XYZ file of C-alpha atoms in Angstrom:
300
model
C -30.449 -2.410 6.004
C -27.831 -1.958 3.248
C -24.695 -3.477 4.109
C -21.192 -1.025 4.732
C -18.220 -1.111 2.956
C -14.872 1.137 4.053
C -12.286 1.702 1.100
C -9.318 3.272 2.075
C -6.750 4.051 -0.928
C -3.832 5.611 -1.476
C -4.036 7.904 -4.293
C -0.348 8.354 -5.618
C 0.398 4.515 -5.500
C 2.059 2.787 -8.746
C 1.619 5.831 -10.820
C -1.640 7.540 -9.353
C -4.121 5.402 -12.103
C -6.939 4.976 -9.509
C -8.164 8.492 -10.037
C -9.017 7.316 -13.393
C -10.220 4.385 -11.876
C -12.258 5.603 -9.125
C -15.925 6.294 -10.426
C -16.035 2.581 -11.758
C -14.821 0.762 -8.663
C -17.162 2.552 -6.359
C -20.123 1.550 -8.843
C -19.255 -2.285 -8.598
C -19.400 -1.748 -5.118
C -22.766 0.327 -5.027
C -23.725 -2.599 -7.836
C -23.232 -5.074 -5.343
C -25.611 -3.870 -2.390
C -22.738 -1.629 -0.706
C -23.211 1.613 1.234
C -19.874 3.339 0.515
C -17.818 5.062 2.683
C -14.311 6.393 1.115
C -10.790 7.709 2.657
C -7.740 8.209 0.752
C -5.122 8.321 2.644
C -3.392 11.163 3.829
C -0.215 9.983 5.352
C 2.171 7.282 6.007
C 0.257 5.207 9.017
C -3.061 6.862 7.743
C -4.398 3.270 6.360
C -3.387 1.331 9.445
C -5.455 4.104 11.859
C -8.780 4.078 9.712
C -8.789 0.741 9.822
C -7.745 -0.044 13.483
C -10.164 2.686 14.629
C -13.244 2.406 12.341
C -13.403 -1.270 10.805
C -16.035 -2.157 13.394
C -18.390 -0.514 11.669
C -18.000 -1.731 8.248
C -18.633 -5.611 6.841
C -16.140 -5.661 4.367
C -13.030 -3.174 4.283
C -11.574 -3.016 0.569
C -8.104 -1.393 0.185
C -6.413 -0.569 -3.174
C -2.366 0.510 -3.203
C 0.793 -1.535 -3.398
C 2.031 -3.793 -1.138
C 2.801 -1.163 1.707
C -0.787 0.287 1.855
C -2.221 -3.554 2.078
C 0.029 -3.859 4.750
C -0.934 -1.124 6.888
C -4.525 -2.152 6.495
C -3.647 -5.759 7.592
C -1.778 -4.142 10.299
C -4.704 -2.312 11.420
C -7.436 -5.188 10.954
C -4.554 -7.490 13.250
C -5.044 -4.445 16.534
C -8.582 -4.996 16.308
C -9.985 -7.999 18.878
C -13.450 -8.075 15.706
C -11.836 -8.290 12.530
C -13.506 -7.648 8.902
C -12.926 -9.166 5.534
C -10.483 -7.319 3.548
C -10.680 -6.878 -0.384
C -7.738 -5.459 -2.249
C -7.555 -3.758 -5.009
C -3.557 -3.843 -6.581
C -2.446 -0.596 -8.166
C 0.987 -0.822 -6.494
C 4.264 -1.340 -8.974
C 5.303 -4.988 -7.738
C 1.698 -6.168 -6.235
C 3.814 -9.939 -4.734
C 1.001 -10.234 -2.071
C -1.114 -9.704 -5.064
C 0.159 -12.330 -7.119
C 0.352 -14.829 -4.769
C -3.553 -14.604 -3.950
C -3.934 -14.544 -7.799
C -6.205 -11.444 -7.618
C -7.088 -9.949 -11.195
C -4.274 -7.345 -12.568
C -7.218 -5.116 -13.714
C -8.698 -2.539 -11.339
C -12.102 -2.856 -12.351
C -12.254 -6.935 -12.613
C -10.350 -6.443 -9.003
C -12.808 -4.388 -7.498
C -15.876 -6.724 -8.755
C -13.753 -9.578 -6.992
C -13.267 -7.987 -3.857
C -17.556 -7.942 -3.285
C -18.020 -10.858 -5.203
C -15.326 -13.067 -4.144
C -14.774 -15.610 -1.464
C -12.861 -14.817 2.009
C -9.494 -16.804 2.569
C -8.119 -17.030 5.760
C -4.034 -16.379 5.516
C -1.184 -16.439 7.296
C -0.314 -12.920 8.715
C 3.664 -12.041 10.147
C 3.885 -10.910 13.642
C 7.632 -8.698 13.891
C 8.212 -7.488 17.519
C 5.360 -6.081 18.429
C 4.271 -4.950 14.640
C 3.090 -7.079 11.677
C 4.159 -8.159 8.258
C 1.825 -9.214 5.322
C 4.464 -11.724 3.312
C 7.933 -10.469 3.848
C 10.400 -9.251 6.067
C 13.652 -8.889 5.358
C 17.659 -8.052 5.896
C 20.683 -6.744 4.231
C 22.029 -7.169 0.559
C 19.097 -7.795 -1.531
C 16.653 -5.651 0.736
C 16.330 -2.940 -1.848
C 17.523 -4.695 -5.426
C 13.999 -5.647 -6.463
C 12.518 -2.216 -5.568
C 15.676 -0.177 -6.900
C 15.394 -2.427 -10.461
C 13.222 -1.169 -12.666
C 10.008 -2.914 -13.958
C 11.544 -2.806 -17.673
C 14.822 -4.503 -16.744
C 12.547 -6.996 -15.030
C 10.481 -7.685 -17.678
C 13.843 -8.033 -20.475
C 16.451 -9.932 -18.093
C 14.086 -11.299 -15.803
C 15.294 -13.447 -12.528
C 18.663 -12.470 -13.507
C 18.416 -8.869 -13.376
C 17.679 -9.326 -9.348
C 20.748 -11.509 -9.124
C 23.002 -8.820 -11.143
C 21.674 -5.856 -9.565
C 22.504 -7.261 -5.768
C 26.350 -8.766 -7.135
C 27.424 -5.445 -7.583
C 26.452 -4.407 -4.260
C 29.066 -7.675 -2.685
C 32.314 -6.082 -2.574
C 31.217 -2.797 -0.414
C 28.616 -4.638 1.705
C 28.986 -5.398 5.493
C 27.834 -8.690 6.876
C 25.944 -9.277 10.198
C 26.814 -11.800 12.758
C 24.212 -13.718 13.644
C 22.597 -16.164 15.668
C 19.433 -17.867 13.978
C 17.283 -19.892 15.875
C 14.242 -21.557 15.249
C 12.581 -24.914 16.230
C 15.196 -26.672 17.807
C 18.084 -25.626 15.702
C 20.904 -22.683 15.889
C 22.650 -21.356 13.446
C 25.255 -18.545 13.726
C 28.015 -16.643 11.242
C 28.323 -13.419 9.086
C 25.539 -13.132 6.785
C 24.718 -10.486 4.211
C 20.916 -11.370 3.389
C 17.968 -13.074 4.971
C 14.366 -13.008 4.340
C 10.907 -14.340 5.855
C 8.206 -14.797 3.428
C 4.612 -16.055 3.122
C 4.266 -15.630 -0.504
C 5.293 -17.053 -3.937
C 7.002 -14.219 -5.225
C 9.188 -11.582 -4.028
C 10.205 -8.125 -5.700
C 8.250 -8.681 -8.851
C 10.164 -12.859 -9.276
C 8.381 -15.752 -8.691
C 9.421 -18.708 -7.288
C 12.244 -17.273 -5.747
C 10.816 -18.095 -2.231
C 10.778 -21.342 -2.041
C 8.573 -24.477 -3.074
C 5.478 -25.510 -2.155
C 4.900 -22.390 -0.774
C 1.160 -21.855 1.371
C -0.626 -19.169 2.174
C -2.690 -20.689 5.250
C -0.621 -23.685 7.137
C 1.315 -21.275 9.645
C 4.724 -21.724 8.199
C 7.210 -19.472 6.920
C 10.033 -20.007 3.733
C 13.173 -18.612 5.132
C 16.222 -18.212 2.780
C 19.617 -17.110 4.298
C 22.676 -16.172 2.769
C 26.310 -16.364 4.220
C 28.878 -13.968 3.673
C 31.277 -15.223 0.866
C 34.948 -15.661 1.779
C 36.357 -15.615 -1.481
C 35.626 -15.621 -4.913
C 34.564 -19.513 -5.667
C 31.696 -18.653 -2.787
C 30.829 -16.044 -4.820
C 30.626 -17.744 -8.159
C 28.767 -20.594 -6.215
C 26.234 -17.930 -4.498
C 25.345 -16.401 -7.796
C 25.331 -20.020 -9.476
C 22.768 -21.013 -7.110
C 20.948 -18.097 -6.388
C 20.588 -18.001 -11.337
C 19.268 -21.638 -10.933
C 16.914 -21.643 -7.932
C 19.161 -23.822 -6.274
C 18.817 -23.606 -2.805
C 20.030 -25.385 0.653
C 24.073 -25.172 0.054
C 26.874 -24.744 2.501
C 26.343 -20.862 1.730
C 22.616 -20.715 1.555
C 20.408 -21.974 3.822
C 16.825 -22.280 3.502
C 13.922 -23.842 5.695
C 10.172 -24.147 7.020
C 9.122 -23.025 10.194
C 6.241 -20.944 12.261
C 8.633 -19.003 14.835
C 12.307 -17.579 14.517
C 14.527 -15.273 16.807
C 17.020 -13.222 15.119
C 20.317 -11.589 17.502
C 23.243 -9.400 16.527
C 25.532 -7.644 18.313
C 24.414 -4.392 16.218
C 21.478 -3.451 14.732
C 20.426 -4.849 11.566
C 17.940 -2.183 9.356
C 14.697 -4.642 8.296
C 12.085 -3.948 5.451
C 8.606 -5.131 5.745
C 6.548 -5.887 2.810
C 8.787 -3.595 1.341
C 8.784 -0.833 3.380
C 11.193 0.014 6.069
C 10.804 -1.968 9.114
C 13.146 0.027 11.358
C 16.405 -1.157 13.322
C 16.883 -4.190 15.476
C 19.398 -6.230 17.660
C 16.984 -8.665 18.388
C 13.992 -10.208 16.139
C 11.314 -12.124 16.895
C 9.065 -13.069 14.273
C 6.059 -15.959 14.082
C 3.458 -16.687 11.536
C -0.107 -15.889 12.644
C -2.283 -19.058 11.359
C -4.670 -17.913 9.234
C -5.012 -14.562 10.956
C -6.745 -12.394 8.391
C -9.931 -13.070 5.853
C -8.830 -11.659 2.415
C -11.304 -11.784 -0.425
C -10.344 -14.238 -3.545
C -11.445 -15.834 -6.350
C -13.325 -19.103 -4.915
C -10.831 -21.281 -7.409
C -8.277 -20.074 -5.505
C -9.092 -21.948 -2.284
C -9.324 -25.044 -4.423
């Protein structure tokens, strides 16, 4: 009995190159013993629906978009009480999820990984009563590293992300917040926060914290507080250039389980897409929730 694979894709991700692409992923997979069964997606939600209603029948689901369209399959895979492997395939414009599972930047070599590779069980993000891949996030810097283009990126690097949320300081409202988490509190005004399970964020590694892993439970949080003046601004930015982190202004820590209150409601992305509006957050890391296919020197 040949085995059954499910690949849902969306076809206008990154700039549409998977219909050039298609024919030759499909063969690795029909190279590899696979019974194909294909869906491109037709809608926002589409992904998350195939998979929630239709992985069951499938051993391996393989997905190929950016980081939203993994995310909806995730999503789906995390409704379902049997849960298959998932292979992805990046075509997406920042790929972070991608990078940090060090999956192949070419289509084709991706596709041969995803039915040749080894499954790694990772950390998924539960968010109310929905589900996050490697980041959710609030306020300043929400949008910078989707709104900056790949170019500037690639010629100013880090400090291009930096540069592009400054000039958003002066005209941006802060949220009061309280922050808790293991046995700690914290509360004040704060114009960005994120939650992340990854070692890269908006196209810039690194900038999520250190010794970052993929499979021990834990989230990297980073918080920023709302400046009062212009030294906290200089020392923000300062910090923020140099991958300095843990100041009086910037907070960052470990854990498995925050709750997140304001008095109004605070607009969240996840993985980069929008997460919706909430006065009150409450987000834990999944232990090793979800098998994604890697290369087997990535586990090592």
């Amino acid at each position: 009995m040949k085995k059954k694979l499910l690949f849902v894709f969306n076809p206008f991700s990154g700039k549409g190159q998977i219909k050039n692409k298609l024919l030759s992923i499909v063969d690795q997979f029909v190279k590899n013993g696979y019974e194909v069964t294909i869906h491109p997606t037709q809608k926002p939600q589409d992904a998350m629906e195939q998979v929630e209603a239709h992985a069951g029948q499938y051993g391996l689901v393989v997905c190929s978009g950016g980081d939203g369209t993994l995310d909806e399959v995730v999503s789906g895979m995390m409704r379902r009480k049997k849960k298959a492997p998932i292979g992805y395939i990046p075509s997406g414009s920042t790929n972070d999820f991608a990078c940090s599972l060090q999956l192949p930047k070419s289509m084709e070599k991706a596709a041969k990984l995803a039915v040749s590779g080894v499954p790694f069980a990772c950390d998924v993000g539960s968010f109310n009563d929905g589900y996050f891949v490697y980041i959710a996030a609030f306020g300043l810097f929400t949008d910078v590293s989707y709104a900056t283009s790949q170019e500037r990126k690639n010629r100013i690097g880090h400090l291009a992300y930096i540069l592009e949320g400054v000039k958003r300081i002066p005209a941006v409202q802060p949220y009061q917040l309280r922050i808790a988490y293991e046995d700690q509190v914290i509360e004040g005004e704060f114009i960005y926060g994120m939650v992340t399970n990854s070692v890269s964020a908006g196209g810039f590694r690194n900038i999520t914290g250190k010794n970052v892993k993929l499979d021990d439970g834990l989230f990297e949080v980073t918080l920023i507080r709302m400046p009062r003046n212009p030294i906290e601004l200089n020392e923000i930015i300062g910090s923020l250039t140099n991958l300095i982190d843990n100041t009086d202004l910037i907070y960052t820590f470990k854990t498995h389980r925050l709750n997140v209150e304001s008095g109004e409601e605070v607009a969240w992305t996840l993985d980069g897409e929008y997460g919706g509006k909430h006065k009150s957050v409450t987000i834990s890391a999944e232990k090793q929730a979800v098998e994604i296919i890697v290369d087997s020197e990535m586990k090592n």
